[in-house]
Coordinates of C-alpha atoms in Angstrom, one line a residue:
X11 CA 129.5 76.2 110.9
X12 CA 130.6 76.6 114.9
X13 CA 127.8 76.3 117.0
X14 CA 127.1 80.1 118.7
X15 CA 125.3 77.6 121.5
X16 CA 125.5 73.9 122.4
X17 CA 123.4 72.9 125.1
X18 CA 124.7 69.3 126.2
X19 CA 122.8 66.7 128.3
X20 CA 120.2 69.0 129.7
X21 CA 118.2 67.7 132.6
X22 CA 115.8 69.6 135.0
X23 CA 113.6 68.2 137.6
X24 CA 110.9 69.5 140.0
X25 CA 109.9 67.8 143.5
X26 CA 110.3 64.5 142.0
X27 CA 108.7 65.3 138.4
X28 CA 111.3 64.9 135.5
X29 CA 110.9 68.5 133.1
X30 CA 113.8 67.8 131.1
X31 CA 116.1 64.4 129.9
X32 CA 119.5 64.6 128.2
X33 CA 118.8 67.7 126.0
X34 CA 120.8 68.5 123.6
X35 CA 120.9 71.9 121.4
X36 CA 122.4 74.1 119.6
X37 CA 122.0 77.4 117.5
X38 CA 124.3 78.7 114.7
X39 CA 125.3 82.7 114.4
X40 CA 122.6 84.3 112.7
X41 CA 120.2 81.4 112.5
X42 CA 116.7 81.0 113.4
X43 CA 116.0 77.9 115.7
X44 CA 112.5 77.0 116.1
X45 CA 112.0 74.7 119.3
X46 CA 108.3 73.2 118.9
X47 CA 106.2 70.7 121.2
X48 CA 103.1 70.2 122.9
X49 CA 102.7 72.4 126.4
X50 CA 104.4 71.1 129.0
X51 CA 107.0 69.0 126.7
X52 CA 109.6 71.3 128.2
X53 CA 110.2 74.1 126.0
X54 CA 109.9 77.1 128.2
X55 CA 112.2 75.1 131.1
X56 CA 114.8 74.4 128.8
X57 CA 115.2 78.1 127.8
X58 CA 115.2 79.4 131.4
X59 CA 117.9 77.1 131.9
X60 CA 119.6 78.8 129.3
X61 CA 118.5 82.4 130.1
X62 CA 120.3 81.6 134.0
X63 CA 115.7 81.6 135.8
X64 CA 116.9 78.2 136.5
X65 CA 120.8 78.7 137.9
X66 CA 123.7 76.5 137.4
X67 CA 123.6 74.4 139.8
X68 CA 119.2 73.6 139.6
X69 CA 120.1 71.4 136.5
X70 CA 122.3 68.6 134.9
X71 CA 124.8 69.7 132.1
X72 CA 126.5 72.0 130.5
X73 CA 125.8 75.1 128.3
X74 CA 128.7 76.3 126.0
X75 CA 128.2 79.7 124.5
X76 CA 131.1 81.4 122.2
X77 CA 133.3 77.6 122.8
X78 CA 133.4 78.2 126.8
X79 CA 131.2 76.6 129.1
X80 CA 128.7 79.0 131.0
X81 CA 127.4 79.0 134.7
X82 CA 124.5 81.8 135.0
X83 CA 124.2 82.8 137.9
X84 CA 120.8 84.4 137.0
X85 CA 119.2 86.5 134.3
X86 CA 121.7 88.9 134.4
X87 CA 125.2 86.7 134.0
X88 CA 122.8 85.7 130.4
X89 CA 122.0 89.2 129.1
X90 CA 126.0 90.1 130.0
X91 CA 126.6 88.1 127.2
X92 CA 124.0 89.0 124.7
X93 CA 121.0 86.4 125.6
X94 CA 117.9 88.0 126.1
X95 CA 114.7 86.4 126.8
X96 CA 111.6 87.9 125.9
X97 CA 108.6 86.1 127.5
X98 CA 104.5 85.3 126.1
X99 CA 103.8 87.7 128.9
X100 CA 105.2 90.5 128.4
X101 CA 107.3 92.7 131.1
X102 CA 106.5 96.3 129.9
X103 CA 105.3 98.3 132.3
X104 CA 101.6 100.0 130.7
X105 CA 102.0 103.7 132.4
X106 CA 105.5 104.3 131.2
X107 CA 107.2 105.7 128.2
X108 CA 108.3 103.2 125.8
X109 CA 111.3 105.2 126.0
X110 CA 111.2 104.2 130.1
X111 CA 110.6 101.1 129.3
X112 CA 113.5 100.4 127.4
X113 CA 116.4 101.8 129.5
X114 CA 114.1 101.4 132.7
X115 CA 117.4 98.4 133.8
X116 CA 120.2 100.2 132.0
X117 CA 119.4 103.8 131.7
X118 CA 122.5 106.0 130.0
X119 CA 123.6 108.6 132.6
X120 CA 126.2 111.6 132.9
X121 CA 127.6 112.2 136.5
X122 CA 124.8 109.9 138.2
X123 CA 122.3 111.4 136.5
X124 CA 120.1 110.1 133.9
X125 CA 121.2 111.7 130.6
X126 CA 117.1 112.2 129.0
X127 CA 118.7 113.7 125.7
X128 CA 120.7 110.2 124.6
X129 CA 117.4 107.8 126.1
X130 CA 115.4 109.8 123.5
X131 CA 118.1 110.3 121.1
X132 CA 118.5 105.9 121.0
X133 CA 115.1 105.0 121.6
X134 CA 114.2 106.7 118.2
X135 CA 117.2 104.8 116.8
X136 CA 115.8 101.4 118.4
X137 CA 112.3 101.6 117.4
X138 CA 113.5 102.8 113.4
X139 CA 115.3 99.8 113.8
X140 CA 112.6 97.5 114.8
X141 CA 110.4 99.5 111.8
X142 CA 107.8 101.3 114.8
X143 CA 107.2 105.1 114.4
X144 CA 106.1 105.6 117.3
X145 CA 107.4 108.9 119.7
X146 CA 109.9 107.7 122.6
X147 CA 107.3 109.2 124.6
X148 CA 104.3 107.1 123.9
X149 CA 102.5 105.2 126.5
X150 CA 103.1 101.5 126.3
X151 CA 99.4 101.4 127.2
X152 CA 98.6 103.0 124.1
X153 CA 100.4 100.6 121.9
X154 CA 98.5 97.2 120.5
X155 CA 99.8 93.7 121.4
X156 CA 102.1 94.0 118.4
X157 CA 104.0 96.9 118.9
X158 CA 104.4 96.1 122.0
X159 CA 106.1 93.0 120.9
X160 CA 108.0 95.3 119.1
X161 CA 108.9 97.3 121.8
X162 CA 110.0 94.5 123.9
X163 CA 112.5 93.7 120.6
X164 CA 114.2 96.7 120.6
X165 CA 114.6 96.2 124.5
X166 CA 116.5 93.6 123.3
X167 CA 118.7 95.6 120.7
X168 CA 119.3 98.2 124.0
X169 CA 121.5 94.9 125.6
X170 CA 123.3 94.4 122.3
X171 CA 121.5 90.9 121.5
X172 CA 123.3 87.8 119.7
X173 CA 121.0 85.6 121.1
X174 CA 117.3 86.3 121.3
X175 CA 114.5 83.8 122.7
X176 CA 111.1 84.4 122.0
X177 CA 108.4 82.2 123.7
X178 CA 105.2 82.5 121.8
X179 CA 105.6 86.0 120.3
X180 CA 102.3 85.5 118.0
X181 CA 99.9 83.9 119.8
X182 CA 98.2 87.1 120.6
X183 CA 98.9 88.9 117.3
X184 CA 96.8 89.3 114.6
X185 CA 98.4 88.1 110.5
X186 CA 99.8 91.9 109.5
X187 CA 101.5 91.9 113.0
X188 CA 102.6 88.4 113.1
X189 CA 103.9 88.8 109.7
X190 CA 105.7 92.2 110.8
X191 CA 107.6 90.5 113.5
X192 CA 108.9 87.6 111.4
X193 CA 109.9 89.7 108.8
X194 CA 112.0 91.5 112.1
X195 CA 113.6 88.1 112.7
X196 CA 114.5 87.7 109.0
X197 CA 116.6 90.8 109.3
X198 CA 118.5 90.2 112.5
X199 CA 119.4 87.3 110.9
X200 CA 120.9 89.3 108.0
X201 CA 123.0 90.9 111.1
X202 CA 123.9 88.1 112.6
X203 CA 121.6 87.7 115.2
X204 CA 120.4 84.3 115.8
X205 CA 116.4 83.9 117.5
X206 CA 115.1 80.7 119.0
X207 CA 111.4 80.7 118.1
X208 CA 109.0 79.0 120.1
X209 CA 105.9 78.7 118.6
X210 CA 102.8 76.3 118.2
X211 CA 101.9 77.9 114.4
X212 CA 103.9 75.1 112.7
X213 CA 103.2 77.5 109.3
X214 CA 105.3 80.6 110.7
X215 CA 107.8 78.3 112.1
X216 CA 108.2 76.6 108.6
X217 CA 108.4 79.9 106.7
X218 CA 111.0 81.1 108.8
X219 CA 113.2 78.5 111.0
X220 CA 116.3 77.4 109.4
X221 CA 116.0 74.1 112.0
X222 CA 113.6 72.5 113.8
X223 CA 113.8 71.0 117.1
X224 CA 111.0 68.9 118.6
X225 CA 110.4 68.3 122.3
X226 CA 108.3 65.6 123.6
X227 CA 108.4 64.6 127.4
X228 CA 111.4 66.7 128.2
X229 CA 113.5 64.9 125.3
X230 CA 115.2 65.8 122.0
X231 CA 112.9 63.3 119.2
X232 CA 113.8 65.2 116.1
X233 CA 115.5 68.0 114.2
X234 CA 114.9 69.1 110.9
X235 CA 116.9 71.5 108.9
X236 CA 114.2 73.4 106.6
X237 CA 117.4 74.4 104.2
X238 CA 118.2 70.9 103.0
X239 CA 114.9 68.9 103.7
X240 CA 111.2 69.4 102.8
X241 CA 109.8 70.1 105.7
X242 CA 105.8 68.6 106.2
X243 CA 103.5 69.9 109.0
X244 CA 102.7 65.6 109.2
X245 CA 106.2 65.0 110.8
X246 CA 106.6 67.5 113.1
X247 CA 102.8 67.0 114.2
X248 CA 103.3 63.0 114.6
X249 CA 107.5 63.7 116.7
X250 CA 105.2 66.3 119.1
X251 CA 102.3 64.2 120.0
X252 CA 103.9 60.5 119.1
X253 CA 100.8 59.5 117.0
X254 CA 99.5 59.9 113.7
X255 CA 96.6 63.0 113.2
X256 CA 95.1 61.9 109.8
X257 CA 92.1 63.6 111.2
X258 CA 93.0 67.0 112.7
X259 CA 88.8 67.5 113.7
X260 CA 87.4 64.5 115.2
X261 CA 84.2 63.5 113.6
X262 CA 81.0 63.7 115.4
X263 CA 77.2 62.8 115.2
X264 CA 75.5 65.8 114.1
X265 CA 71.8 65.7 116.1
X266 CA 70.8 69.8 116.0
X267 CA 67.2 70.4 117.7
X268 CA 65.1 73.7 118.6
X269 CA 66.7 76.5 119.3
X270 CA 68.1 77.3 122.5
X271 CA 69.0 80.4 122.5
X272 CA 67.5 83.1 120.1
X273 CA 68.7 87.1 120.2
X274 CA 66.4 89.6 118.8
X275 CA 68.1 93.5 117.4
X276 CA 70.8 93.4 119.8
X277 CA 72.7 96.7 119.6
X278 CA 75.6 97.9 122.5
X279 CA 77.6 100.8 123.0
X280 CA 81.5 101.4 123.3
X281 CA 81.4 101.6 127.5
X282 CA 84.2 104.9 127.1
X283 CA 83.3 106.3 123.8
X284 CA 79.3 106.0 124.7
X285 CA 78.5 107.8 120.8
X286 CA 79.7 104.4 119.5
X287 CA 78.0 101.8 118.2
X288 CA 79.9 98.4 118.7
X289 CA 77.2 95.9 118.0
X290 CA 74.1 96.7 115.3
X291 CA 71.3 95.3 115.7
X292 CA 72.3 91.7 115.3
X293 CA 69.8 89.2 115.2
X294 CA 71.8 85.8 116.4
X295 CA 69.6 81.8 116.5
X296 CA 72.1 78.9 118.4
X297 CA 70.3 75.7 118.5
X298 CA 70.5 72.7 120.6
X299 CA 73.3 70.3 119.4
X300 CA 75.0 73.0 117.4
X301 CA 78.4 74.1 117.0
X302 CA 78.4 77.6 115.7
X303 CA 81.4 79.5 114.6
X304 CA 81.9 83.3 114.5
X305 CA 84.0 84.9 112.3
X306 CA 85.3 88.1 111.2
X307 CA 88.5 90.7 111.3
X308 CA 90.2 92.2 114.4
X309 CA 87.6 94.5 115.5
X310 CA 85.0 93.0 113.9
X311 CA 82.9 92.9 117.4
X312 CA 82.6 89.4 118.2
X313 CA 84.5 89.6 121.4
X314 CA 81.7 92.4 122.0
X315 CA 79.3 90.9 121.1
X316 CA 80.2 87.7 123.5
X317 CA 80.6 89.6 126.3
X318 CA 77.6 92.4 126.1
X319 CA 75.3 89.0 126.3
X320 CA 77.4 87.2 128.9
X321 CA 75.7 89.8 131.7
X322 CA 76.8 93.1 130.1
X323 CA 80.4 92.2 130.3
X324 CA 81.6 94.6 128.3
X325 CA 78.9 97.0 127.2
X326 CA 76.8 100.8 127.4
X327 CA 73.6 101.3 126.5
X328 CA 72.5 97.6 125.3
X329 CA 69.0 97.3 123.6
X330 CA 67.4 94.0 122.1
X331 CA 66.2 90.5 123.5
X332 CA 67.6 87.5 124.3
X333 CA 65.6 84.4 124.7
X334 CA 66.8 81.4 126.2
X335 CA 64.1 78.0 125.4
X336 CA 61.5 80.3 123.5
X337 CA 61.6 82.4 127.7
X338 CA 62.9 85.8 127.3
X339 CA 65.4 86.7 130.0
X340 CA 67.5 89.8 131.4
X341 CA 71.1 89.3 131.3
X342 CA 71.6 92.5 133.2
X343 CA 74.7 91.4 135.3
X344 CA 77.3 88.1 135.0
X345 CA 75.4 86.3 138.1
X346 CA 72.0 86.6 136.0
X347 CA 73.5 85.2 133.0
X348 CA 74.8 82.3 134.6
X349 CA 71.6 81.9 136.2
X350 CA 69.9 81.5 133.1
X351 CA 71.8 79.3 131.9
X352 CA 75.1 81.0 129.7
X353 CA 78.8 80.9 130.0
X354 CA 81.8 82.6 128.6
X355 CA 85.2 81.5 128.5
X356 CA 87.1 84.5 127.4
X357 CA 90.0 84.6 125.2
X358 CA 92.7 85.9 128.3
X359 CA 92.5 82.8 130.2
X360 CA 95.2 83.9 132.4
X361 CA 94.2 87.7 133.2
X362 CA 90.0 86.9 133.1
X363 CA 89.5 83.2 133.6
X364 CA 91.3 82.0 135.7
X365 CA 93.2 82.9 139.8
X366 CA 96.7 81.6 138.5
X367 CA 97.8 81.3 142.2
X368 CA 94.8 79.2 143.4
X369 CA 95.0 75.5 143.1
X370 CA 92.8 73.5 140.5
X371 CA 90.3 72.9 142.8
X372 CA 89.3 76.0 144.1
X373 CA 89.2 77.7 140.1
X374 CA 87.2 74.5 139.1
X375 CA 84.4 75.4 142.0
X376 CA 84.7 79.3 141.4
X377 CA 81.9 80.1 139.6
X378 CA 80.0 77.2 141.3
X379 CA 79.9 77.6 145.1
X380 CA 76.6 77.0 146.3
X381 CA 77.0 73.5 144.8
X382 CA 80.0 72.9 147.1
X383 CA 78.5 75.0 150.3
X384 CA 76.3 74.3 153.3
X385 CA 74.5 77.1 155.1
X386 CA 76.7 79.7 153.2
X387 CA 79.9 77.6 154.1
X388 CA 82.6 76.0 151.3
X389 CA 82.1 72.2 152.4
X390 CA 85.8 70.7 151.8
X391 CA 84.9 67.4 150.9
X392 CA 82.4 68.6 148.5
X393 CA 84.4 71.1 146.8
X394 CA 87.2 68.2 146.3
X395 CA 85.4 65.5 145.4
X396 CA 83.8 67.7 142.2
X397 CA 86.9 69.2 141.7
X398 CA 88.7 65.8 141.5
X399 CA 85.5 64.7 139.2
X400 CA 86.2 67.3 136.8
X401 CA 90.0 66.4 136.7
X402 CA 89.2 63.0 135.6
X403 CA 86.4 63.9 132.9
X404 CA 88.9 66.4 131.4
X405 CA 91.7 64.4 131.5
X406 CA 93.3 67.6 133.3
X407 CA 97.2 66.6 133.6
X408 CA 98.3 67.8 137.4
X409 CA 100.0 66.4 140.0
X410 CA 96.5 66.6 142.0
X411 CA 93.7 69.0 142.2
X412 CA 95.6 71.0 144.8
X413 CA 98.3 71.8 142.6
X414 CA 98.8 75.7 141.5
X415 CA 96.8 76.6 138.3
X416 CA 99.4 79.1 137.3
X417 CA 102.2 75.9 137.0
X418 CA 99.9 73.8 134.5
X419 CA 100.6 73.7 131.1
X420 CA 98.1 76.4 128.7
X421 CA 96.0 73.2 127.4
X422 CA 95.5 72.0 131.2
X423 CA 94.9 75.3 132.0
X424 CA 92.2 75.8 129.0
X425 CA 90.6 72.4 130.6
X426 CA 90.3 73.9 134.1
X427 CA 88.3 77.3 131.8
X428 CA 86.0 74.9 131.0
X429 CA 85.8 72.6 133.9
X430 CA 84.4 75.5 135.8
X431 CA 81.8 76.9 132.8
X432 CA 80.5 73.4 132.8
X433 CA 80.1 73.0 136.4
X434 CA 77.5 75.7 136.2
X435 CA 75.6 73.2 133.5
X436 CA 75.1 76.0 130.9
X437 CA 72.5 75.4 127.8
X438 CA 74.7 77.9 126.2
X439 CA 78.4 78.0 125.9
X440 CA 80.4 81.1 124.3
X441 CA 84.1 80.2 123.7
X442 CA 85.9 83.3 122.5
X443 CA 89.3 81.7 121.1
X444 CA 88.6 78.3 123.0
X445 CA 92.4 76.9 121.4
X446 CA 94.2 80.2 121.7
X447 CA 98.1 79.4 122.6
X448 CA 97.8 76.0 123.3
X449 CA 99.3 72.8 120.6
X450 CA 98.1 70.3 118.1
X451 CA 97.6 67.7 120.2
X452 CA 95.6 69.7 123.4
X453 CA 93.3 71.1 120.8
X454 CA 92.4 67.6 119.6
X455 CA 91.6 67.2 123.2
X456 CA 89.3 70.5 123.4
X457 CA 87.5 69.7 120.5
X458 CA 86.8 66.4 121.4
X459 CA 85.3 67.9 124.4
X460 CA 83.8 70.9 122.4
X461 CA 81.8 67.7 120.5
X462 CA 81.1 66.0 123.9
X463 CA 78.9 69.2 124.6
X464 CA 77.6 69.4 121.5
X465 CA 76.5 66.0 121.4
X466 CA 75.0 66.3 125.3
X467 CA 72.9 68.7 123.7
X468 CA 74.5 72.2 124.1
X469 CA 74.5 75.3 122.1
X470 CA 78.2 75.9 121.6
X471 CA 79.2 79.2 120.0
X472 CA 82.8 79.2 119.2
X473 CA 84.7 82.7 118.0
X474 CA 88.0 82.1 116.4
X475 CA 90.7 83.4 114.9
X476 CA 91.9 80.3 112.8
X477 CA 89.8 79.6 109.8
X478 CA 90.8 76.0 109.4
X479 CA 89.9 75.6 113.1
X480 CA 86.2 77.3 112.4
X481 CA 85.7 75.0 109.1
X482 CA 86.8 71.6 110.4
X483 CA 84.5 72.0 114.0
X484 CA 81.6 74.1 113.4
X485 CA 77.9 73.2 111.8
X486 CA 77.4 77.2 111.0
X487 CA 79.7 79.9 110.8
X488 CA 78.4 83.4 110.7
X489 CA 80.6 86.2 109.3
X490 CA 80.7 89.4 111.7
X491 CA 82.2 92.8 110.4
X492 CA 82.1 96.3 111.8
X493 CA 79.7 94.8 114.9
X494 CA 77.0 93.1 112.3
X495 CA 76.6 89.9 110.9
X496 CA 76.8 90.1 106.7
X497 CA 77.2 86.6 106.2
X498 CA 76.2 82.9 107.3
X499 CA 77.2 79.9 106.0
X500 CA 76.2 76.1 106.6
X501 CA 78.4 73.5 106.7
X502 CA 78.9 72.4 103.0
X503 CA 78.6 75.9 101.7
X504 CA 81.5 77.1 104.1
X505 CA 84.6 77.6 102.5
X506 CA 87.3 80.6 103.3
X507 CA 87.4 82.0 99.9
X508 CA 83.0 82.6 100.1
X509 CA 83.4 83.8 104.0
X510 CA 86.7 86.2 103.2
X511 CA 84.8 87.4 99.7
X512 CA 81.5 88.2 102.4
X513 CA 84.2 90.0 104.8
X514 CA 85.7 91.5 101.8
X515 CA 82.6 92.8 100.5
X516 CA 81.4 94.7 103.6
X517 CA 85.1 96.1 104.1
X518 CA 84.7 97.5 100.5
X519 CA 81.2 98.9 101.5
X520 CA 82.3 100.7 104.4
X521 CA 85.4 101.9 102.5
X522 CA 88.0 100.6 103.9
X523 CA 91.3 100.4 102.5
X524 CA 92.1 96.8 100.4
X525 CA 95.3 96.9 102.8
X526 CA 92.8 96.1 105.3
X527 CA 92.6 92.6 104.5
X528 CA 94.3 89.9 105.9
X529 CA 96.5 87.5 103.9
X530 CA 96.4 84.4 103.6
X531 CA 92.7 83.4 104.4
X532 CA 93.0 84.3 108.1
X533 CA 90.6 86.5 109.6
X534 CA 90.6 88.1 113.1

C-alpha cells in the first residue's frame, strides 16, 4: 500500500543537544501507527516536526505527504492539509461552549457574520459522530477528562482530518473512557482516517495499532506490524529501554516497624456541596518501612482522602485524629502538615506540583526554603549546592539544575516532585499516582526510589490506578470505595480478582449498576 506519509531522515537538534537522528516514518491511509518510547526518546519532537511547531527549515529532511514533499510553514500549512495534532494537554478553553470551542479558529459565517444556526446545526453532527450527547451548548468545564478528549476529536473532524496525532490521549482517562476513545480510532479507521498513537500503555497500543514504531535516543530501533507478527510486551519493553526487564518491580528487603502514622474516624466533607460526605470515618495504620497501596474506582475518595490529611487540601468540615509516632497532631493547613512531618505529591504534577517555568533548582528548594535561607534571605550557593545534590541522588536527566522544569521529560519531571517532598525529610510520604504518564523504564527508576524510602524507614502510601503496579510494589493494599475502606489485603493474600470481588461487593451494596465496573481488573 502507498504510504499516506513518509518521513525521511528526520533530525532535530536543540542548543547543541541532538532530539532527533535520521528518522524515518511512515503511515498508511486508514491505519493506526503507534509511536512508543521512553520520555524524552523524541516522540513528541518528531510529531511537531510533522505538525509544522518545528518549521521547515528547524530540521534535517524531508516530509512527503500525498507523494509531494511538504514545507510547513507552521501549524496552519499542516491542518490545510488534514494533519491535526491534538496535544496531552488539552487546548479547550473551560468557560466556553463546546460548540465555541470547536469553530472558535474556523467559525462558519454568512456576510461576516457568524452564522450560530449552522455552528449548532454541525456541532450536533460532530459530537453524534464522536458517540457524545452532550448539548452544543455545554460548558467544556462541565465535561470529564474524557469527553473532553472527545471534544477535542471532533475539533478534529471540523478540519476534515486524514491524519490525526494523539500524544498521550489516556493517560488521564479512566478504562470505560479509554476504551471509548479507542473504539473512536477503530472507526476512523473504517473511514479512512489514519491516527498516530502515542502512548506509554503498551496493552492499548497492542489492541489497536496496526504498526509499531519504537524510539530510543532520537532513533528508529524497531517496527512491528501487529497484522502479521505476534506482538510481545518483552520486545517492545527491551527496543525502548535497550535492556532486558525480567523483573518489572525491583525486589526489596522488607524491614516494617511501629507505626508511624495512625488516623483515627476520619470523616471530610465535599468543600462545594458541604451536605456531602466524601470520606467516612476511615480508620487508616502506615508503619515504618511500609509500602502501602490504595485502591479503589474513580471516585472512590482516595485522592480525598490524600489531600484532606495533607493540611486540609481538599476538604469541609474534617473530624477524626491523626497521630504521627503515637503524638497526635493538627494538620489544620499544608505548612502544619509539613511540619509534622507529611508530604503529598499529587497526581497533576504539572498544574499542582510543580512551577513549569522555574528552573530545577528553584522547584527542588520550593517547599524547603529555610534550609537554603539566612536571616529570611534565599542563600544562592545553598540553594544550588542541594539542588545539584538532589539531581545527582535522583539521577534527574537535565542539562544542569538551572535548566526549565517545563522542558524535562514527565519521568525527570516526576523525580524533581519528589526531590522537593524529600527535601522536607517526611516520615510520611502520600504519592497519589506517583507513575502517572511517565514509561517503563522511568517507573523502574521511581520505584527503585519508592524502595529507597521505604528501606530508609518511611511510611510510603502509594494510590494507584494500575493494579499490576499496586501488586508488584506494595506490602498492603487497602481497598477504598464510596470514601471508606471495605477491604485490606497483605501481600500474599493480594490478588486482583479478591480486591475487585471486595470493590465489587460494596458497589453491589450501595446499588450500583454492574455497568459500573471496570473491565479488565483495573480499578480507578
Amino acid at each position: 500500500m502507498t504510504a499516506m506519509l513518509e518521513m525521511r531522515g528526520v533530525s532535530k537538534s536543540f542548543a547543541g543537544v541532538q532530539a532527533l537522528r535520521d528518522v524515518n516514518f511512515t503511515v498508511e491511509a486508514g491505519e493506526i501507527h503507534a509511536l512508543v518510547g521512553e520520555n524524552g526518546a523524541g516522540k513528541s519532537t518528531l510529531m511537531k516536526v510533522l505538525s509544522g511547531v518545528y518549521p521547515a527549515g528547524s530540521y534535517e529532511g524531508a516530509i512527503v505527504f500525498d507523494g509531494e514533499e511538504r514545507r510547513f510553514r507552521d501549524i496552519n500549512d499542516s491542518e490545510a492539509l488534514g494533519i491535526i495534532i491534538i496535544h496531552q494537554e488539552l487546548a479547550l478553553i473551560p468557560l466556553m461552549s463546546i460548540a465555541e470551542n470547536i469553530f472558535l479558529s474556523h467559525p462558519p459565517s454568512r456576510f461576516g457574520v457568524i452564522d450560530r444556526n449552522t455552528v449548532y446545526r454541525r456541532t450536533a453532527q460532530l459530537l453524534a459522530q464522536v458517540g457524545l450527547r452532550e448539548s452544543p451548548d455545554t460548558l467544556v468545564t462541565d465535561l470529564g477528562v474524557g469527553k473532553q478528549q472527545l471534544v477535542e476529536i471532533a475539533k478534529a473532524l471540523s478540519k476534515r482530518v486524514r491524519l490525526l496525532i494523539l500524544d498521550e490521549p489516556t493517560a488521564s482517562l479512566n478504562e470505560a473512557d479509554s476504551e471509548a476513545l479507542l473504539e473512536r480510532l477503530r472507526a476512523f479507521r473504517e473511514q479512512g482516517i489514519a491516527s498516530i498513537l502515542i502512548s506509554h500503555k503498551l496493552n492499548e497500543v497492542a489492541r489497536v495499532a496496526d504498526r509499531i514504531t519504537v524510539l530510543r535516543d532520537g532513533r528508529t530501533v524497531d517496527s512491528l506490524d501487529c497484522r502479521s507478527e505476534r506482538i510481545e510486551e518483552d520486545r517492545i519493553i527491551r527496543s525502548m529501554v535497550n535492556r532486558d526487564l525480567a523483573h518489572r518491580f525491583p525486589e526489596r528487603n522488607v524491614a516494617i516497624g511501629d507505626p508511624v502514622m495512625t488516623v483515627e474516624n476520619w470523616s471530610v466533607h465535599h468543600p462545594l456541596h458541604t451536605t456531602r460526605q466524601v470520606i467516612k470515618n476511615v480508620d487508616f495504620t502506615v508503619r515504618r518501612g511500609e509500602v502501602v497501596g490504595i485502591a479503589g474506582l474513580m471516585g472512590a475518595g482516595r485522592t480525598e482522602f490524600a489531600m484532606s490529611l495533607f493540611g486540609h487540601a481538599w476538604s469541609y468540615n474534617i473530624s477524626g485524629k491523626v497521630r504521627l509516632d503515637g503524638r497526635e497532631v493538627v494538620l489544620s493547613s499544608v505548612p502544619a502538615a509539613i511540619d509534622a512531618g507529611l508530604a503529598y505529591v499529587t497526581e497533576d504534577r504539572k498544574q499542582l506540583g510543580l512551577i513549569l517555568a522555574d528552573d530545577v533548582r528553584k522547584n527542588v528548594t520550593l517547599a524547603s526554603l529555610r534550609q537554603v535561607a539566612g536571616r529570611g534571605v534565599i542563600d544562592d550557593v545553598v540553594e544550588l549546592k542541594a539542588a545539584s545534590d538532589y539531581r545527582n541522588r535522583m539521577r534527574i536527566r537535565c542539562s544542569d539544575v538551572y535548566q526549565e522544569t517545563g522542558q524535562l521529560s514527565g519521568g525527570n519531571q516526576q523525580k524533581v516532585v519528589l526531590s522537593k517532598w524529600l527535601m522536607t525529610d517526611p516520615k510520611v510520604l502520600l504519592l497519589d499516582e506517583p507513575t502517572r504518564g511517565i514509561d517503563v523504564g522511568a517507573k523502574y527508576e521511581i520505584y527503585c526510589i519508592i524502595n529507597e524510602l521505604a528501606e530508609a524507614g518511611k511510611g510510603v502510601v502509594v494510590i494507584s490506578s494500575e493494579m499490576p503496579e499496586l501488586l508488584g510494589i506494595c506490602d498492603r493494599i487497602c481497598v477504598m470505595n464510596d470514601g471508606a475502606f471495605v477491604g485490606e489485603f497483605a501481600k500474599e493474600d493480594a490478588t486482583q480478582e479478591n480486591i475487585m470481588r471486595a470493590i465489587m461487593r460494596n458497589v453491589r451494596m450501595a446499588g450500583a449498576p454492574a455497568a459500573a465496573v471496570l473491565t479488565q481488573g483495573a480499578v480507578r
